[in-house]
CSV table of C-alpha atoms in Angstrom, one decimal:
chain,number,residue,atom,x,y,z
A,327,UNK,CA,-113.4,-12.3,49.8
A,328,UNK,CA,-113.2,-14.8,47.1
A,329,UNK,CA,-112.9,-13.2,43.6
A,330,UNK,CA,-115.4,-14.5,41.1
A,331,UNK,CA,-114.4,-16.7,38.4
A,332,UNK,CA,-114.3,-14.0,35.9
A,333,UNK,CA,-111.3,-12.7,37.4
A,334,UNK,CA,-108.9,-15.7,36.7
A,335,UNK,CA,-110.4,-16.4,33.2
A,336,UNK,CA,-109.6,-13.1,32.2
A,337,UNK,CA,-106.1,-12.9,33.6
A,338,UNK,CA,-105.8,-16.5,31.8
A,339,UNK,CA,-106.5,-15.1,28.6
A,340,UNK,CA,-104.2,-12.2,29.1
A,341,UNK,CA,-101.5,-14.9,29.7
A,342,UNK,CA,-102.3,-16.8,26.4
A,343,UNK,CA,-101.8,-13.2,24.4
A,344,UNK,CA,-98.8,-12.2,26.2
A,345,UNK,CA,-97.1,-15.8,25.3
A,346,UNK,CA,-98.5,-16.1,21.6
A,347,UNK,CA,-97.1,-12.4,20.9
A,348,UNK,CA,-94.2,-12.8,22.4
A,349,UNK,CA,-93.3,-16.2,20.6
A,350,UNK,CA,-94.6,-14.3,17.4
A,351,UNK,CA,-92.0,-11.7,17.8
A,352,UNK,CA,-89.4,-14.1,18.7
A,353,UNK,CA,-90.1,-16.3,15.5
A,354,UNK,CA,-90.1,-12.8,13.1
A,355,UNK,CA,-86.2,-12.1,14.6
A,356,UNK,CA,-85.7,-15.8,13.6
A,357,UNK,CA,-87.7,-16.3,10.3
A,358,UNK,CA,-87.5,-12.2,9.6
A,359,UNK,CA,-90.2,-10.5,8.1
A,360,UNK,CA,-90.4,-11.7,4.5
A,361,UNK,CA,-93.6,-13.3,2.9
A,362,UNK,CA,-92.3,-16.7,4.3
A,363,UNK,CA,-91.3,-14.9,7.7
A,364,UNK,CA,-93.3,-14.1,10.8
A,365,UNK,CA,-95.3,-10.6,11.3
A,366,UNK,CA,-93.4,-7.8,12.6
A,367,UNK,CA,-94.5,-6.5,15.9
A,368,UNK,CA,-95.7,-3.4,14.5
A,369,UNK,CA,-97.9,-5.7,12.3
A,370,UNK,CA,-99.7,-7.4,15.3
A,371,UNK,CA,-100.6,-4.3,17.3
A,372,UNK,CA,-103.6,-2.4,15.8
A,373,UNK,CA,-102.4,0.8,17.1
A,374,UNK,CA,-100.1,0.2,13.6
A,375,UNK,CA,-103.5,0.5,11.7
A,376,UNK,CA,-104.2,3.7,13.0
A,377,UNK,CA,-100.8,4.9,12.4
A,378,UNK,CA,-101.1,4.3,9.1
A,379,UNK,CA,-104.8,5.2,8.5
A,380,UNK,CA,-104.1,9.1,7.5
A,381,UNK,CA,-101.8,7.7,5.1
A,382,UNK,CA,-104.1,5.0,3.7
A,383,UNK,CA,-107.0,7.5,3.2
A,384,UNK,CA,-104.9,10.3,1.5
A,385,UNK,CA,-102.5,8.4,-0.7
A,386,UNK,CA,-104.1,4.7,-0.7
A,387,UNK,CA,-100.6,3.3,0.7
A,388,UNK,CA,-99.8,1.8,4.3
A,389,UNK,CA,-96.7,2.5,6.2
A,390,UNK,CA,-93.6,0.3,5.8
A,391,UNK,CA,-94.2,-2.8,8.0
A,392,UNK,CA,-98.0,-2.3,8.3
A,393,UNK,CA,-100.0,-4.5,6.2
A,394,UNK,CA,-104.1,-4.6,5.3
A,395,UNK,CA,-104.5,-7.0,8.2
A,396,UNK,CA,-102.9,-4.5,11.0
A,397,UNK,CA,-105.6,-1.8,9.4
A,398,UNK,CA,-108.3,-4.9,9.8
A,399,UNK,CA,-107.0,-5.6,13.7
A,400,UNK,CA,-107.8,-1.6,14.3
A,401,UNK,CA,-111.0,-1.6,12.8
A,402,UNK,CA,-112.0,-4.9,14.8
A,403,UNK,CA,-110.8,-3.0,18.1
A,404,UNK,CA,-112.8,0.1,17.3
A,405,UNK,CA,-115.7,-2.0,16.4
A,406,UNK,CA,-115.2,-3.9,19.9
A,407,UNK,CA,-115.0,-0.7,21.8
A,408,UNK,CA,-118.4,0.2,20.4
A,409,UNK,CA,-119.7,-2.8,21.3
A,410,UNK,CA,-117.9,-3.5,24.8
A,411,UNK,CA,-116.0,-0.3,25.7
A,412,UNK,CA,-112.5,-1.0,26.2
A,413,UNK,CA,-112.3,-4.9,26.4
A,414,UNK,CA,-109.7,-5.0,23.9
A,415,UNK,CA,-107.6,-3.2,26.8
A,416,UNK,CA,-108.8,-5.8,30.0
A,417,UNK,CA,-109.0,-9.0,28.1
A,418,UNK,CA,-106.8,-8.9,25.2
A,419,UNK,CA,-103.5,-6.4,24.8
A,420,UNK,CA,-100.2,-8.2,26.0
A,421,UNK,CA,-98.8,-4.8,27.4
A,422,UNK,CA,-101.8,-3.8,29.4
A,423,UNK,CA,-101.5,-8.0,31.1
A,424,UNK,CA,-97.6,-7.4,31.4
A,425,UNK,CA,-98.2,-4.5,33.0
A,426,UNK,CA,-101.0,-5.9,35.1
A,427,UNK,CA,-99.1,-8.9,36.3
A,428,UNK,CA,-96.2,-6.4,37.5
A,429,UNK,CA,-99.1,-4.6,39.5
A,430,UNK,CA,-100.1,-7.9,41.0
A,431,UNK,CA,-96.4,-8.9,41.7
A,432,UNK,CA,-96.0,-5.5,43.6
A,433,UNK,CA,-99.0,-6.1,45.8
A,434,UNK,CA,-97.7,-9.2,47.0
A,435,UNK,CA,-94.3,-7.9,48.0
A,436,UNK,CA,-94.8,-4.5,49.1
A,437,UNK,CA,-98.5,-5.3,50.2
A,438,UNK,CA,-100.0,-2.0,49.3
A,439,UNK,CA,-101.6,-0.2,46.9
A,440,UNK,CA,-100.2,3.1,45.9
A,441,UNK,CA,-102.1,5.9,44.3
A,442,UNK,CA,-101.1,9.2,42.4
A,443,UNK,CA,-102.4,12.1,44.3
A,444,UNK,CA,-105.8,13.0,42.7
A,445,UNK,CA,-104.7,16.6,41.5
A,446,UNK,CA,-101.8,15.0,39.3
A,447,UNK,CA,-103.6,12.2,38.4
A,448,UNK,CA,-106.5,14.1,36.9
A,449,UNK,CA,-103.6,16.1,34.5
A,450,UNK,CA,-101.7,13.2,33.7
A,451,UNK,CA,-104.5,11.4,32.5
A,452,UNK,CA,-104.4,13.7,29.4
A,453,UNK,CA,-101.0,13.1,28.3
A,454,UNK,CA,-102.0,10.1,26.7
A,455,UNK,CA,-104.5,12.2,24.3
A,456,UNK,CA,-101.5,14.5,23.8
A,457,UNK,CA,-99.4,11.3,22.9
A,458,UNK,CA,-101.8,10.1,20.8
A,459,UNK,CA,-102.5,13.6,18.3
A,460,UNK,CA,-98.7,14.1,18.2
A,461,UNK,CA,-98.4,10.5,16.5
A,462,UNK,CA,-100.8,10.8,14.3
A,463,UNK,CA,-99.9,14.0,12.9
A,464,UNK,CA,-95.8,12.9,12.9
A,465,UNK,CA,-96.9,9.5,11.3
A,466,UNK,CA,-99.0,11.4,8.5
A,467,UNK,CA,-96.5,13.8,7.7
A,468,UNK,CA,-93.5,11.8,8.1
A,469,UNK,CA,-95.3,8.8,6.3
A,470,UNK,CA,-93.3,6.3,8.4
A,471,UNK,CA,-93.6,4.5,11.9
A,472,UNK,CA,-92.7,7.5,13.3
A,473,UNK,CA,-93.3,6.6,17.0
A,474,UNK,CA,-91.4,2.8,16.6
A,475,UNK,CA,-88.2,4.3,18.3
A,476,UNK,CA,-90.3,5.5,21.5
A,477,UNK,CA,-92.4,2.7,21.4
A,478,UNK,CA,-92.4,0.3,24.5
A,479,UNK,CA,-93.8,-2.4,22.7
A,480,UNK,CA,-91.8,-2.4,19.7
A,481,UNK,CA,-88.8,-2.4,22.1
A,482,UNK,CA,-90.1,-5.7,24.0
A,483,UNK,CA,-90.9,-7.3,20.7
A,484,UNK,CA,-87.5,-7.2,19.9
A,485,UNK,CA,-85.7,-8.3,23.2
A,486,UNK,CA,-85.1,-11.7,21.8
A,487,UNK,CA,-83.2,-10.0,19.2
A,488,UNK,CA,-81.0,-9.2,22.3
A,489,UNK,CA,-80.5,-6.1,24.3
A,490,UNK,CA,-77.5,-4.5,22.8
A,491,UNK,CA,-80.0,-4.3,19.3
A,492,UNK,CA,-83.0,-3.2,21.4
A,493,UNK,CA,-81.1,-0.6,23.1
A,494,UNK,CA,-79.3,0.4,19.8
A,495,UNK,CA,-82.4,0.6,17.6
A,496,UNK,CA,-85.3,1.3,20.2
A,497,UNK,CA,-83.1,2.9,23.5
A,498,UNK,CA,-86.4,5.8,24.3
A,499,UNK,CA,-88.9,3.0,23.8
A,500,UNK,CA,-86.9,0.2,26.6
A,501,UNK,CA,-86.4,3.0,28.7
A,502,UNK,CA,-90.5,3.9,28.6
A,503,UNK,CA,-90.9,-0.2,28.8
A,504,UNK,CA,-89.0,-0.2,31.9
A,505,UNK,CA,-90.5,2.9,33.6
A,506,UNK,CA,-93.9,1.1,32.6
A,507,UNK,CA,-93.0,-2.0,34.4
A,508,UNK,CA,-91.8,-0.3,37.3
A,509,UNK,CA,-94.5,2.1,37.7
A,510,UNK,CA,-97.0,-0.7,37.4
A,511,UNK,CA,-95.3,-2.2,40.2
A,512,UNK,CA,-96.5,0.5,42.2
A,513,UNK,CA,-99.5,2.0,40.3
A,514,UNK,CA,-101.8,-0.3,38.6
A,515,UNK,CA,-101.2,-0.2,34.9
A,516,UNK,CA,-99.1,3.0,34.9
A,517,UNK,CA,-98.5,3.1,30.9
A,518,UNK,CA,-102.3,2.5,30.2
A,519,UNK,CA,-103.5,5.5,32.1
A,520,UNK,CA,-101.0,7.9,31.3
A,521,UNK,CA,-98.9,7.2,28.1
A,522,UNK,CA,-101.0,4.7,25.9
A,523,UNK,CA,-102.1,6.2,22.7
A,524,UNK,CA,-104.0,3.0,21.7
A,525,UNK,CA,-106.0,3.4,25.0
A,526,UNK,CA,-106.7,6.8,24.6
A,527,UNK,CA,-108.4,6.2,21.2
A,528,UNK,CA,-110.2,3.1,22.3
A,529,UNK,CA,-111.4,5.3,25.4
A,530,UNK,CA,-112.7,8.2,22.8
A,531,UNK,CA,-114.3,5.9,20.5
A,532,UNK,CA,-115.8,4.1,24.2
A,533,UNK,CA,-117.5,7.2,24.8
A,534,UNK,CA,-120.3,6.3,22.4
A,535,UNK,CA,-120.9,2.9,23.8
A,536,UNK,CA,-124.4,1.9,24.9
A,537,UNK,CA,-122.6,-0.7,27.6
A,538,UNK,CA,-122.4,0.4,31.0
A,539,UNK,CA,-121.6,-1.0,34.4
A,540,UNK,CA,-124.2,0.4,36.7
A,541,UNK,CA,-124.6,0.6,40.6
A,542,UNK,CA,-127.6,-0.1,42.0
A,543,UNK,CA,-127.8,2.2,44.6
A,544,UNK,CA,-130.5,0.1,46.6
A,545,UNK,CA,-128.8,-3.1,46.8
A,546,UNK,CA,-124.7,-1.2,47.5
A,547,UNK,CA,-123.8,-1.8,50.9
A,548,UNK,CA,-121.2,0.9,50.5
A,549,UNK,CA,-118.2,-1.6,51.1
A,550,UNK,CA,-116.0,0.6,48.9
A,551,UNK,CA,-114.1,-2.9,47.6
A,552,UNK,CA,-115.2,-2.1,43.9
A,553,UNK,CA,-113.3,1.2,43.9
A,554,UNK,CA,-110.0,-0.3,45.8
A,555,UNK,CA,-109.8,-2.8,43.1
A,556,UNK,CA,-110.2,-0.7,39.9
A,557,UNK,CA,-106.9,-0.9,38.1
A,558,UNK,CA,-107.6,2.5,36.4
A,559,UNK,CA,-108.9,4.1,39.8
A,560,UNK,CA,-112.6,4.7,38.8
A,561,UNK,CA,-114.3,5.6,42.2
A,562,UNK,CA,-116.9,2.9,41.2
A,563,UNK,CA,-118.4,3.3,44.5
A,564,UNK,CA,-119.4,6.9,44.3
A,565,UNK,CA,-120.9,7.1,40.9
A,566,UNK,CA,-124.4,5.5,39.3
A,567,UNK,CA,-122.9,4.0,36.2
A,568,UNK,CA,-119.4,3.8,34.7
A,569,UNK,CA,-119.1,5.9,31.5
A,570,UNK,CA,-115.3,7.0,32.1
A,571,UNK,CA,-113.4,7.0,29.2
A,572,UNK,CA,-110.8,5.2,31.3
A,573,UNK,CA,-112.6,2.0,32.0
A,574,UNK,CA,-111.1,-1.4,30.7
A,575,UNK,CA,-114.3,-3.3,31.4
A,576,UNK,CA,-112.0,-5.8,33.1
A,577,UNK,CA,-115.1,-6.8,35.3
A,578,UNK,CA,-112.9,-6.4,38.2
A,579,UNK,CA,-115.3,-4.4,40.1
A,580,UNK,CA,-118.0,-6.9,39.7
A,581,UNK,CA,-115.8,-9.9,40.7
A,582,UNK,CA,-114.9,-8.3,44.2
A,583,UNK,CA,-118.6,-7.4,44.9
A,584,UNK,CA,-119.8,-9.0,47.9
A,585,UNK,CA,-123.2,-8.2,47.2
A,586,UNK,CA,-125.2,-9.9,44.6
A,587,UNK,CA,-126.9,-7.4,41.8
A,588,UNK,CA,-125.0,-4.1,43.4
A,589,UNK,CA,-123.1,-3.8,40.2
A,590,UNK,CA,-124.5,-5.0,37.2
A,591,UNK,CA,-123.6,-4.7,33.5
A,592,UNK,CA,-126.6,-3.5,31.0
A,593,UNK,CA,-127.0,-1.8,27.5
A,594,UNK,CA,-128.6,1.5,28.1
A,595,UNK,CA,-131.3,0.7,25.2
A,596,UNK,CA,-131.7,-2.6,27.1
A,597,UNK,CA,-132.6,-1.4,30.6
A,598,UNK,CA,-133.2,-4.1,33.0
A,599,UNK,CA,-131.5,-6.8,31.1
A,600,UNK,CA,-128.5,-8.2,32.7
A,601,UNK,CA,-125.3,-9.4,31.4
A,602,UNK,CA,-123.2,-11.7,33.4
A,603,UNK,CA,-119.4,-10.6,34.0
A,604,UNK,CA,-117.9,-13.7,32.1
A,605,UNK,CA,-120.0,-13.3,29.5
A,606,UNK,CA,-118.4,-9.8,28.2
A,607,UNK,CA,-115.4,-11.3,28.3
A,608,UNK,CA,-116.6,-14.3,26.0
A,609,UNK,CA,-118.3,-11.7,23.9
A,610,UNK,CA,-115.6,-9.8,23.4
A,611,UNK,CA,-113.4,-12.4,22.1
A,612,UNK,CA,-115.9,-13.6,19.6
A,613,UNK,CA,-116.3,-10.3,18.2
A,614,UNK,CA,-112.6,-9.9,18.3
A,615,UNK,CA,-111.8,-13.3,16.4
A,616,UNK,CA,-114.8,-13.2,14.4
A,617,UNK,CA,-113.6,-9.8,12.8
A,618,UNK,CA,-110.3,-11.4,12.0
A,619,UNK,CA,-112.2,-14.3,10.5
A,620,UNK,CA,-114.4,-12.3,8.2
A,621,UNK,CA,-111.1,-10.5,7.2
A,622,UNK,CA,-109.3,-13.5,6.5
A,623,UNK,CA,-112.1,-14.8,4.4
A,624,UNK,CA,-112.4,-11.5,2.5
A,625,UNK,CA,-108.5,-11.6,1.8
A,626,UNK,CA,-108.0,-8.6,4.3
A,627,UNK,CA,-106.2,-9.9,7.1
A,628,UNK,CA,-102.6,-10.4,5.2
A,629,UNK,CA,-99.9,-9.2,8.0
A,630,UNK,CA,-96.9,-9.9,6.2
A,631,UNK,CA,-95.4,-8.1,3.0
A,632,UNK,CA,-96.6,-9.5,-0.8
A,633,UNK,CA,-94.1,-11.8,-2.5
A,634,UNK,CA,-92.0,-9.5,-4.9
A,635,UNK,CA,-90.4,-10.6,-7.7
A,636,UNK,CA,-87.0,-10.4,-7.7
A,637,UNK,CA,-86.6,-11.0,-11.5
A,638,UNK,CA,-84.3,-8.5,-13.6
A,639,UNK,CA,-85.1,-5.2,-13.8
A,640,UNK,CA,-88.9,-6.0,-12.0
A,641,UNK,CA,-88.5,-3.8,-9.3
A,642,UNK,CA,-88.2,-0.2,-8.8
A,643,UNK,CA,-86.5,1.3,-5.5
A,644,UNK,CA,-89.2,2.1,-4.0
A,645,UNK,CA,-90.4,-1.2,-3.9
A,646,UNK,CA,-87.6,-2.8,-2.2
A,647,UNK,CA,-88.1,-4.1,1.3
A,648,UNK,CA,-85.6,-5.0,4.3
A,649,UNK,CA,-86.2,-8.6,4.3
A,650,UNK,CA,-84.5,-8.5,0.3
A,651,UNK,CA,-80.9,-10.1,0.4
A,652,UNK,CA,-78.2,-7.8,-1.7
A,653,UNK,CA,-78.6,-10.4,-4.5
A,654,UNK,CA,-82.2,-10.2,-4.6
A,655,UNK,CA,-81.9,-6.2,-4.7
A,656,UNK,CA,-78.9,-6.2,-7.4
A,657,UNK,CA,-81.4,-8.6,-9.7
A,658,UNK,CA,-84.5,-6.8,-8.8
A,659,UNK,CA,-83.7,-3.1,-9.9
A,660,UNK,CA,-81.3,-4.6,-12.7
A,661,UNK,CA,-78.1,-3.2,-10.9
A,662,UNK,CA,-74.5,-5.1,-10.7
A,663,UNK,CA,-73.9,-6.2,-7.6
A,664,UNK,CA,-70.4,-4.4,-7.0
A,665,UNK,CA,-72.2,-1.2,-8.1
A,666,UNK,CA,-74.9,-2.1,-5.2
A,667,UNK,CA,-71.8,-2.7,-2.7
A,668,UNK,CA,-70.4,0.7,-3.6
A,669,UNK,CA,-73.3,3.2,-3.6
A,670,UNK,CA,-74.2,1.4,-0.1
A,671,UNK,CA,-70.7,1.5,0.8
A,672,UNK,CA,-70.6,-2.2,2.0
A,673,UNK,CA,-67.5,-3.8,2.3
A,674,UNK,CA,-66.7,-6.8,0.0
A,675,UNK,CA,-66.2,-9.2,2.8
A,676,UNK,CA,-70.1,-9.0,3.7
A,677,UNK,CA,-72.0,-11.7,1.7
A,678,UNK,CA,-74.4,-11.2,-1.0
A,679,UNK,CA,-77.1,-13.4,0.6
A,680,UNK,CA,-77.6,-11.1,3.7
A,681,UNK,CA,-80.9,-9.1,4.4
A,682,UNK,CA,-80.5,-5.4,4.0
A,683,UNK,CA,-82.3,-5.2,7.3
A,684,UNK,CA,-79.1,-6.7,8.9
A,685,UNK,CA,-76.6,-4.5,7.4
A,686,UNK,CA,-76.4,-2.6,10.4
A,687,UNK,CA,-74.6,-5.5,12.2
A,688,UNK,CA,-71.6,-4.6,9.5
A,689,UNK,CA,-72.0,-0.7,9.2
A,690,UNK,CA,-72.8,1.5,11.9
A,691,UNK,CA,-76.2,3.9,11.4
A,692,UNK,CA,-77.0,1.8,8.2
A,693,UNK,CA,-80.7,3.2,7.5
A,694,UNK,CA,-82.5,1.4,5.0
A,695,UNK,CA,-84.4,4.6,3.6
A,696,UNK,CA,-81.0,6.4,2.9
A,697,UNK,CA,-79.9,3.4,1.5
A,698,UNK,CA,-83.2,3.4,-1.3
A,699,UNK,CA,-82.4,6.8,-1.8
A,700,UNK,CA,-78.4,6.0,-2.6
A,701,UNK,CA,-79.9,3.1,-5.2
A,702,UNK,CA,-81.9,5.6,-7.0
């Protein structure tokens, strides 16, 4: 049974986002994260906006490496989840797309779809909600991207920096990334189902969405293909409508259904009005990019740090950024360069035009936040 075009279109879109974000991550390593550079992998992920949300609401400040554009990405993703459930996960998320392609490779090579026993699967699904709660609490309490060292997406975004650097800064995140890809080779979207905090958040939001995939029992021939194809293991063939927070609106169930009209998209307030599968994907992209467009037009889609003046004495220590050079820091806080070197324990052989974030190449265990405290 051939799949309908929606499957191939969706995968093409996922490939686009994977390539785009991968290239942006590479540019960040090459150009750095200053005002003229490229956004960090954290700024490009909507989850960074969620991590920073409590801090933003309570103090009016965003976490380091998170900017107003990241918050805009999060808001747009939430709106999308309300309108079309977890379409961000199924149509846009690069990490989800990478797992999906590992899963497709697994099916081609192993020629078998594995599944975790239902009893274990039921409890493992709750892990991502625990992870979500832990990250939100710790990010708020520490006022930092607490999850960054454990984040597989952050580890992926820094691979172009070289595996030694990734292993040093994102050891746990890199291990989770490998586990996610290997797990997805055997079990569809392994990280999405069991550990992804963004998926957990959007899943909870999607519970209020009026959008549904409905099974018309009078038309369904009970072939079970919809259940077999579902990447998040929803038993579509046994329910009347898909309301699970696990649904990523990938439309694979409709795409593989051999009976026209057995599975349909609809809104609960517009019963009888059917929505074409491909239209849901197009609508998801329109909502996502329209939201970004509105944020841009209103000046709320900045994913890079603002230009900071490095004029003599213009900055306080807390406003220093990792993309600034030692000379810029010396000028900005009106501290002699040799005193900056002395306080930070920097060898004289280190050039003054090196960015602070790159000092770990010369000083083992160098931490930017600790450095800020030493300069006060």
